[in-house]
XYZ file of C-alpha atoms in Angstrom:
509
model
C -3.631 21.449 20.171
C -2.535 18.533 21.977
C -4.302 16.016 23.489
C -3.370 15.644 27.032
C -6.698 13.792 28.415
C -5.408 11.570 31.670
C -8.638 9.949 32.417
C -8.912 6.566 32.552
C -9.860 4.542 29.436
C -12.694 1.764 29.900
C -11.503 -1.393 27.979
C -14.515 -1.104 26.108
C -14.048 2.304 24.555
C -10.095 1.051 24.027
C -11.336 -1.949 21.829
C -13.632 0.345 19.870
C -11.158 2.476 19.049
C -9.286 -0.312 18.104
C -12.008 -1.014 15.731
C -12.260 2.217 14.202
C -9.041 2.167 13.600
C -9.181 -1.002 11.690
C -12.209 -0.185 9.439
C -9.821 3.229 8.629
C -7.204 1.242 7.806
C -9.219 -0.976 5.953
C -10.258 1.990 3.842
C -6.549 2.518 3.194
C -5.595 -0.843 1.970
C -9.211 -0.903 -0.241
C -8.350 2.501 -1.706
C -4.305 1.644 -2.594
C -4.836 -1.944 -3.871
C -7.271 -1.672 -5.666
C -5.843 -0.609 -8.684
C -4.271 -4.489 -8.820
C -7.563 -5.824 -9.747
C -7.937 -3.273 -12.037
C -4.912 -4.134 -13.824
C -6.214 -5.754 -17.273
C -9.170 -3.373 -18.182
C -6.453 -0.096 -17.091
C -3.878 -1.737 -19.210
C -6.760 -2.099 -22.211
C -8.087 1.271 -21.516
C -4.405 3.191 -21.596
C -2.994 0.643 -23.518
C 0.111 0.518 -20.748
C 2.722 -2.206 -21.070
C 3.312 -3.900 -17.963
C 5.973 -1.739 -16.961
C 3.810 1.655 -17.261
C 1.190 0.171 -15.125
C 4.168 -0.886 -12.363
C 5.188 3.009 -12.246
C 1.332 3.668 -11.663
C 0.424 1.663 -9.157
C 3.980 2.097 -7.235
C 6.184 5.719 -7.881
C 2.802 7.313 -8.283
C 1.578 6.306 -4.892
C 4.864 5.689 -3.187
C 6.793 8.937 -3.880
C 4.339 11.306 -2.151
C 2.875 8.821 0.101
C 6.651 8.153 1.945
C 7.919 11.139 2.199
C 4.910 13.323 3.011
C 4.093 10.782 5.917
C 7.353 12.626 7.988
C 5.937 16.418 8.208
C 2.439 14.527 8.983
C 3.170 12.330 11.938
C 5.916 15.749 13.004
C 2.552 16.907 13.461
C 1.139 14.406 14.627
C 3.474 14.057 17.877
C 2.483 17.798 18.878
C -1.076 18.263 17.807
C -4.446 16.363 17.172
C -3.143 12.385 15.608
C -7.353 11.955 15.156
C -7.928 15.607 13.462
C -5.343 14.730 11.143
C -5.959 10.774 9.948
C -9.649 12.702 9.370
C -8.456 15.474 7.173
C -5.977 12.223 5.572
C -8.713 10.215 4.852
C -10.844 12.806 3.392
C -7.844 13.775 0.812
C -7.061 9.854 0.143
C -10.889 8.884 -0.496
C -11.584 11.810 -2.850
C -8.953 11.326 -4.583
C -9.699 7.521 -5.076
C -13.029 8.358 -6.420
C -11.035 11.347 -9.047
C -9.666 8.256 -10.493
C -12.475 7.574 -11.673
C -13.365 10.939 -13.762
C -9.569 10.074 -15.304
C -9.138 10.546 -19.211
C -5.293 9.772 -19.779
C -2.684 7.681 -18.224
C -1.058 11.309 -16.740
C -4.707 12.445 -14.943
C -4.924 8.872 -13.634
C -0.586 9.034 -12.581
C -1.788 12.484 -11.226
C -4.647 11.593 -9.115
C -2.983 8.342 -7.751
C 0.125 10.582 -6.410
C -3.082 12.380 -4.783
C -4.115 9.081 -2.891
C -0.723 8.792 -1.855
C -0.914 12.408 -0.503
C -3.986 11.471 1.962
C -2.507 8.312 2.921
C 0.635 9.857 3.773
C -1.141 11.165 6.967
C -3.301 7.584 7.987
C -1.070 5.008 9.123
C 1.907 6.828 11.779
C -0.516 8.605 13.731
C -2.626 5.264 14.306
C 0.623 3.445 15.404
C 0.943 5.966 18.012
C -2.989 6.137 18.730
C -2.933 2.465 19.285
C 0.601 2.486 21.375
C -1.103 4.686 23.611
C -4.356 2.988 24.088
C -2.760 -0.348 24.994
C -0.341 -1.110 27.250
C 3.219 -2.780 25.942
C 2.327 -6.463 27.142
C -0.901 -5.926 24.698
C 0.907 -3.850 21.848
C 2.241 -6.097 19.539
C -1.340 -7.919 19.077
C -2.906 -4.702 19.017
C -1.011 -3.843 16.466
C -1.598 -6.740 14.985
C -5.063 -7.028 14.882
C -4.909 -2.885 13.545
C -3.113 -4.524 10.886
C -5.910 -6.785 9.807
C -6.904 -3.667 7.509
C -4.364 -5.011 5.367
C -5.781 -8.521 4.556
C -9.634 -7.304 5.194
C -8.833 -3.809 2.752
C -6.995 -5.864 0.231
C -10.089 -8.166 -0.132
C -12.446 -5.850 0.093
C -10.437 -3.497 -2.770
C -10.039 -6.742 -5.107
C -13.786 -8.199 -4.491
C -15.623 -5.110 -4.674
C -13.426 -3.554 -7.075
C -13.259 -6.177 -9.653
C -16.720 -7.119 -9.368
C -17.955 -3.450 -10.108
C -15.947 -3.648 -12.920
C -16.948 -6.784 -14.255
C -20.630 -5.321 -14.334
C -20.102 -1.494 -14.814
C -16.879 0.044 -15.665
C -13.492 0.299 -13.606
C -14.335 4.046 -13.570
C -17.385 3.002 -11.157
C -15.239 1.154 -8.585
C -13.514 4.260 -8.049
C -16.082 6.129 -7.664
C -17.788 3.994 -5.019
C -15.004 3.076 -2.946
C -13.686 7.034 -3.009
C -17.470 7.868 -1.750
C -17.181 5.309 0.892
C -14.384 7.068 2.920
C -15.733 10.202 2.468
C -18.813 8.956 4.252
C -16.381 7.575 7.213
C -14.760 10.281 7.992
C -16.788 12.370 10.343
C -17.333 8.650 12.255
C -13.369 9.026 13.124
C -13.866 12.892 14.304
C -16.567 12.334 16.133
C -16.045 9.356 18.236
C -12.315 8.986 18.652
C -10.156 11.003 21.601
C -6.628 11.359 22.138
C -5.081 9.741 24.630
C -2.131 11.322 27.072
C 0.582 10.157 25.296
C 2.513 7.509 26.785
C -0.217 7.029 29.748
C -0.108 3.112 29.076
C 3.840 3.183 29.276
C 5.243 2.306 32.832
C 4.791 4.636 35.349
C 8.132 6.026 35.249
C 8.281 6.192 31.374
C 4.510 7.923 31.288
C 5.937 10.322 33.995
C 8.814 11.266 32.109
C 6.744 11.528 28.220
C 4.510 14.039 29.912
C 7.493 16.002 31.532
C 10.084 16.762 28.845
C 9.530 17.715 25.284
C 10.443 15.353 22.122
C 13.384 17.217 21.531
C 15.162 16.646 25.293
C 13.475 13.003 24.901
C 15.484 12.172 22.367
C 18.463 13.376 24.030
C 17.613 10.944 26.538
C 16.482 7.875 24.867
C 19.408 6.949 23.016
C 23.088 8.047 22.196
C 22.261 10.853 19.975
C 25.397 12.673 19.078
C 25.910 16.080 17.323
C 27.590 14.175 14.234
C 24.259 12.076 13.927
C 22.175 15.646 13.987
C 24.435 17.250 11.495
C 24.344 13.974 9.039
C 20.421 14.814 9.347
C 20.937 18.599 8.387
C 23.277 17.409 5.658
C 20.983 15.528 4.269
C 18.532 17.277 4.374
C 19.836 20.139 2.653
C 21.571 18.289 0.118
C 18.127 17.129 -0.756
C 16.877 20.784 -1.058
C 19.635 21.453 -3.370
C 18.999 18.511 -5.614
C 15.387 19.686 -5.560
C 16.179 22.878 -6.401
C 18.956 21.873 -9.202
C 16.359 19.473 -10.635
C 13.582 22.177 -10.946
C 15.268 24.156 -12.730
C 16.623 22.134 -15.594
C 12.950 21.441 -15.634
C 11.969 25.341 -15.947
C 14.954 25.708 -18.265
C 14.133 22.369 -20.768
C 10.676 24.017 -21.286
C 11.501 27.397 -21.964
C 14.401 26.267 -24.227
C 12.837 23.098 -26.025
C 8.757 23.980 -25.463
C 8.838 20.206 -24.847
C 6.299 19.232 -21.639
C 7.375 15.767 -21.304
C 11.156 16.299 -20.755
C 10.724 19.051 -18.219
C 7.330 17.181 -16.735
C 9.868 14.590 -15.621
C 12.667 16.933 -14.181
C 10.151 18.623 -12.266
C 8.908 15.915 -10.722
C 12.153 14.618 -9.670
C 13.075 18.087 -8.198
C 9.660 18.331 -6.155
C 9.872 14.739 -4.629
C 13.691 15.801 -3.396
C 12.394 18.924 -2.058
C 10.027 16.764 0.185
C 12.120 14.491 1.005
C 14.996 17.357 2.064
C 11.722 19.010 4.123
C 11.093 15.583 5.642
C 14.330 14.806 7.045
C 15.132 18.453 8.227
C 11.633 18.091 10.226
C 12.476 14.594 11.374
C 16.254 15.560 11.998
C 15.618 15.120 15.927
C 13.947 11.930 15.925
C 16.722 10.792 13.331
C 19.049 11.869 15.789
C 17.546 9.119 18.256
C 17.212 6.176 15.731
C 19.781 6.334 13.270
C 22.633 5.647 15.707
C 20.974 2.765 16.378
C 21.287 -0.712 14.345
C 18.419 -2.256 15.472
C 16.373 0.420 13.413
C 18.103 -0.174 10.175
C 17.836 -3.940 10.141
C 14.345 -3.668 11.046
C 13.225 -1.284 8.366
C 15.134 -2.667 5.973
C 14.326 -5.798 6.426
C 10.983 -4.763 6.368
C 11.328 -3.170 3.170
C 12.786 -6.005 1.451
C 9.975 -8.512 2.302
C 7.869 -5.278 1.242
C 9.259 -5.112 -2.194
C 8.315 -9.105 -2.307
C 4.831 -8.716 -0.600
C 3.210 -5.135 -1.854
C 4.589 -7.169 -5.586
C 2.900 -10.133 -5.229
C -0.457 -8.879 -3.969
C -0.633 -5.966 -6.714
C 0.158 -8.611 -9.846
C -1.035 -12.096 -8.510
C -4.525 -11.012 -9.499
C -2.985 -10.398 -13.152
C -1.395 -13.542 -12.922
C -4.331 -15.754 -12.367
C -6.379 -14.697 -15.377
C -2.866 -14.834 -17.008
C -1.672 -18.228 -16.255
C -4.594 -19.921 -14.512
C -7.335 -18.796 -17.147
C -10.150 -17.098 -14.582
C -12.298 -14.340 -15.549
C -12.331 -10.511 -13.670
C -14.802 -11.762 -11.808
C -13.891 -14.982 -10.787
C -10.310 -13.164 -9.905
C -11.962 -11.016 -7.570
C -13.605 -13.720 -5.395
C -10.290 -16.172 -5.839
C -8.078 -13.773 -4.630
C -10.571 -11.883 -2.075
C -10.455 -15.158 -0.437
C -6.753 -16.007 -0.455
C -6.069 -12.235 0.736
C -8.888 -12.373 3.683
C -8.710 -15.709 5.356
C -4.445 -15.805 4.649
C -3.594 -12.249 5.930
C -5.653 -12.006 9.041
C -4.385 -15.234 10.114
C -0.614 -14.561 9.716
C -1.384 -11.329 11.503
C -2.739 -12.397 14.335
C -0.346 -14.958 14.981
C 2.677 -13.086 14.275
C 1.577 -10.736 16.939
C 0.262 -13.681 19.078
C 3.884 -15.194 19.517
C 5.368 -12.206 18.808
C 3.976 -11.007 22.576
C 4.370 -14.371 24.251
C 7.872 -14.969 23.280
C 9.134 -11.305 23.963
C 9.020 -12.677 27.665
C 12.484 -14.901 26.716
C 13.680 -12.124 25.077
C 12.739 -8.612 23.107
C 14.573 -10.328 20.241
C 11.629 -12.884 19.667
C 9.735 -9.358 17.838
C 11.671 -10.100 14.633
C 12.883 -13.620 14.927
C 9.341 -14.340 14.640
C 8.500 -13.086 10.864
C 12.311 -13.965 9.880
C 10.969 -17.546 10.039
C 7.845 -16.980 8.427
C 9.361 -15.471 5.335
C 11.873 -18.764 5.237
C 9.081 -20.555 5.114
C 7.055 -17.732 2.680
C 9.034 -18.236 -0.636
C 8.915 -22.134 -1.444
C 5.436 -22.084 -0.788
C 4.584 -19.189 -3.017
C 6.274 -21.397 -5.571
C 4.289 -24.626 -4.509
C 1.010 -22.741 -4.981
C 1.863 -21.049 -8.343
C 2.598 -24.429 -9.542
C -0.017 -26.427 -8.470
C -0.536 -28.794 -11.288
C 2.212 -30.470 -11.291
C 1.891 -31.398 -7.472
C -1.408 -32.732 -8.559
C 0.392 -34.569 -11.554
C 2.431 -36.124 -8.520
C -0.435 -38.032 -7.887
C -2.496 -37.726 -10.121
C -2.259 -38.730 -13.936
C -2.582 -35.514 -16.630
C -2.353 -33.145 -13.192
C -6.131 -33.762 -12.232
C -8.850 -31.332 -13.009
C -8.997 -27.594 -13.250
C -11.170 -27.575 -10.430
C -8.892 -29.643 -8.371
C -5.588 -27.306 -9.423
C -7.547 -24.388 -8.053
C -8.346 -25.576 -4.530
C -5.026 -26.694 -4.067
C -3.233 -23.581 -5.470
C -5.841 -21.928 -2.906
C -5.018 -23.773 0.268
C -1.719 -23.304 -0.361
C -1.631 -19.829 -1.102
C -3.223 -19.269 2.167
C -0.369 -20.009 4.087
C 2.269 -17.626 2.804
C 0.195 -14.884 2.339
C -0.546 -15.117 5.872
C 3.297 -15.672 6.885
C 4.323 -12.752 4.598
C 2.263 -10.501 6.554
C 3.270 -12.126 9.930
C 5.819 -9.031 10.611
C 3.301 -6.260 10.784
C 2.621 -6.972 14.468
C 5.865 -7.628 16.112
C 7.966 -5.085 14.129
C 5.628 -2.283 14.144
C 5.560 -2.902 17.861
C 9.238 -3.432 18.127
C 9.933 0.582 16.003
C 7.714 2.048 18.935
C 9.909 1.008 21.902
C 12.867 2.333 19.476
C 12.217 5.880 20.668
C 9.863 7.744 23.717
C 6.117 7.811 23.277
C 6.440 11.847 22.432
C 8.304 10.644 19.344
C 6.265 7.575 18.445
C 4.404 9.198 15.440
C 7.889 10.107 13.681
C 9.897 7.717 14.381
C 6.979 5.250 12.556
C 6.942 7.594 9.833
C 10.756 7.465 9.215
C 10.197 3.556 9.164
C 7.563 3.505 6.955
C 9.338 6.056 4.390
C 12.339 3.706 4.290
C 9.837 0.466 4.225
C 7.294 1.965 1.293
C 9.773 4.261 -1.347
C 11.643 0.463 -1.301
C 8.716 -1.744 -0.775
C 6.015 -0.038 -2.741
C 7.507 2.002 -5.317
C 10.230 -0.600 -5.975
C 8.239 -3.818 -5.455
C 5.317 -2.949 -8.016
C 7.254 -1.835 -10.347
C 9.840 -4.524 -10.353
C 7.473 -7.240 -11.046
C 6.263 -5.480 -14.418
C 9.671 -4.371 -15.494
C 10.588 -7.985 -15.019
C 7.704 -9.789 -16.747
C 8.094 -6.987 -19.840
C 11.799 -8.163 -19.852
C 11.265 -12.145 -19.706
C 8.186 -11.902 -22.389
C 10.596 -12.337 -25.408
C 11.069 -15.848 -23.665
C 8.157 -17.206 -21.751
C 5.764 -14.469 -23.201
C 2.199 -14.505 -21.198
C 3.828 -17.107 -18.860
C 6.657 -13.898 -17.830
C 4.486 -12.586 -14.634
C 4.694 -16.328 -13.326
C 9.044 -16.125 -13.951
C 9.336 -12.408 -12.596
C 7.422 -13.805 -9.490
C 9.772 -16.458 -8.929
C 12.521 -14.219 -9.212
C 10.966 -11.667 -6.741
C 11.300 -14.696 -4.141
C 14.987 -13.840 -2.772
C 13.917 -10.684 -1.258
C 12.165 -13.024 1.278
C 15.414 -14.381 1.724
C 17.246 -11.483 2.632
C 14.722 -10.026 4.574
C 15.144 -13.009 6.971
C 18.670 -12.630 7.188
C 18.158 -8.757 7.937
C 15.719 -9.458 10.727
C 17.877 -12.331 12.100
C 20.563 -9.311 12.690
C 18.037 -7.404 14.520
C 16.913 -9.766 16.757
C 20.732 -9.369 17.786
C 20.762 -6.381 18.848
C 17.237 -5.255 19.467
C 17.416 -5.580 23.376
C 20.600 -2.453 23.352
C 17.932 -0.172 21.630
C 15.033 -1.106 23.370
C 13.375 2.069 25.030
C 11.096 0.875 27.574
């Protein structure tokens, strides 16, 4: 049922929550990225060019984890948010630790599209949890600091994972981090309520979430026309259709041919259009609200093109420094832990920071903020990479190894914090895109647009393009498909630059 508690929340229990949610989040993060530092004994073990492994640690995940995330938060914004990130986390951490028991490259494929399942439900119900918690002066740091999973999960996933690896097997780091979150989840049942939703909203806005339903809300929070809801049914059931058409060339393949592999891949083509056709059908009202609006497409997408950039780089750096800088698994795992940790939660928080304090001039500050970061993102991600020849700058022969790795470090640091500096403000910025009663889906319809381009796209795109460039620069090809993975930064600024034009028409207070 849903939650409808209207007593007052003590700042104390708020913050708690707050932390919950992080050390859920965190899980999240450990569980999805840790397959990165698990790149060179996978690769060994399946003997997967770099390619293959792109498609497992980003279609696998991505496809099921995007589209599934819709029908969740649906239900999400009408029933329990905190019975459903437990039942989410549950699915996510068991399969994490499956991945483990895996004996081909198709179990593991298999078992990661399982992850992707669990996760599906984590991250658009916590939005909403949060956005309800804290009021909007407080939301974008809030959001922010819920955010820090990223950065603290990604660490966590590379140290812990790579250093169980190092001394066990890779099989044992997903074993342990799978059993972790199952041992977590009861903490989230037990101790976290619902909130009324939109009871932190001004009093006029909370009024009116707890009057009407999502469906007359939407009506009311933005020019939703009948065309827009009919481009939704459209859509949607041209996406059935596909699904349907795809399926059974699948069926038909097989019982023609007897060949698995053939049919294996139309099938899974027609059931990830079927989803995505059940998705949008279920999300057709909230779509109504947000698709009419520009604000929401410049955000996402420029969201998902810093995505395709940022989930790329932080799945294949940790390949690239045993690659091209010559470290061990283990001594990976604490270089990068490091560089992930201190970097992320510092560009987090201070997106959000400034984020909130210049949303006072003007709602437009909520992307203008990481539009600059991510200017400032790219050359530095080639400064670090390169970081013997700035010592050669100086220094004759380019200075010790040593000395190459604590610069390449320090530098790192600072766009891998700017790169996630748009978590906080645009997050924040999606939420007042729509009324609280529609929170939940309208996140979910963000992140499917931000994760089947940033994750599925971005992980795979950095193998494809180091398998293609070997021929040429052979083990140095990661480093060159990096570099060339550095324009999406580009154009993400220019796409969030557009929406802090036009953000303050769409705002919903």
């Amino acid at each position: 049922m849903r939650a409808t508690a209207a007593e007052p929340v003590r700042p104390g229990y708020r913050y708690y929550v707050l932390a919950v949610l992080v050390l859920i989040y965190a899980l999240n993060f450990l569980d999805r990225q840790i397959i990165g530092i698990l790149a060179a004994p996978l690769k060994a073990h399946f003997q997967l060019s770099d390619s293959e492994f792109g498609l497992l640690g980003g279609i696998a995940f991505a496809s099921v984890y995007s589209t599934l995330a819709i029908p969740l938060a649906w239900l999400a914004d009408r029933f329990s948010r905190v019975w459903i990130m437990t039942g989410a986390l549950a699915v996510w951490s068991g399969f994490t630790a499956l991945c483990g028991v895996a004996t081909s490259f198709t179990q593991l494929f298999l078992f990661r599209m399982g992850v992707g399942v669990g996760e599906a439900g984590g991250v658009a119900p916590a939005y909403s949890l949060i956005s309800d918690y804290f009021p909007p002066s407080q939301r974008a740091r809030a959001l922010a600091v819920f955010a820090f999973g990223i950065p603290i999960g990604t660490a966590a996933g590379t140290l812990v994972g790579g250093l169980l690896a190092a001394a066990y097997d890779w099989r044992v780091a997903f074993v342990v981090v799978g059993l972790l979150g199952l041992l977590l989840a009861p903490l989230l049942r037990l101790t976290v309520r619902d909130p009324k939703r939109g009871g932190t909203d001004a009093a006029a806005a909370a009024e009116a979430a707890a009057r009407v339903a999502p469906e007359a809300a939407a009506a009311a929070a933005a020019p939703a026309t009948p065309a827009s809801k009919r481009v939704g049914a459209i859509a949607s059931m041209v996406m059935l259709l596909v699904g349907a058409g795809a399926l059974s060339v699948g069926a038909v393949l097989y019982l023609v041919t007897g060949e698995p592999d053939p049919a294996r891949t139309w099938a899974f083509a027609g059931l990830l259009a079927t989803v995505i056709g059940i998705s949008l059908w279920i999300a057709r009202i909230t779509a109504s609200a947000v698709i009419p609006k520009k604000s929401f497409w410049l955000l996402a997408l420029g969201a998902a093109s810093s995505s395709i950039c940022g989930y790329g780089v932080a799945g294949w750096l940790p390949l690239f420094f045993m690659r091209s800088f010559g470290l061990s698994l283990g001594q990976t795992a604490w270089y990068y832990a490091g560089i992930a940790l201190v970097g992320g939660t510092l560009g987090i928080w201070l997106g959000g920071f400034f984020a909130d304090k210049l949303s006072k001039r003007g709602k437009g500050a909520y992307p203008l903020t990481p539009a600059v970061a991510f200017l400032i993102s790219a050359p530095l991600f080639i400064a670090a990479m390169n970081s013997p020849w700035l010592i050669g700058l100086v220094l004759p022969g380019g200075g010790t190894n040593a000395q190459q790795l604590i610069l390449a470090f320090l530098i790192f640091l600072v766009p891998t914090g700017l790169n996630l500096a748009w978590l906080g403000p645009i997050t924040a910025a999606v939420q007042h895109l729509v009324p609280a009663a529609m929170r939940s889906t309208a996140s979910a319809l963000f992140l499917l647009i931000n994760n089947l381009l940033g994750l599925a796209v971005g992980f795979y795109y950095f193998g494809w393009m180091s398998d293609l460039l070997a021929p040429r620069f052979g083990d140095e090809s990661l480093r060159w498909a990096i570099y060339t993975g550095m324009g999406f930064y580009l154009l993400a600024s220019a796409l969030l630059f557009g929406a802090s034009r036009t953000l303050k028409r769409d705002w919903v207070a």
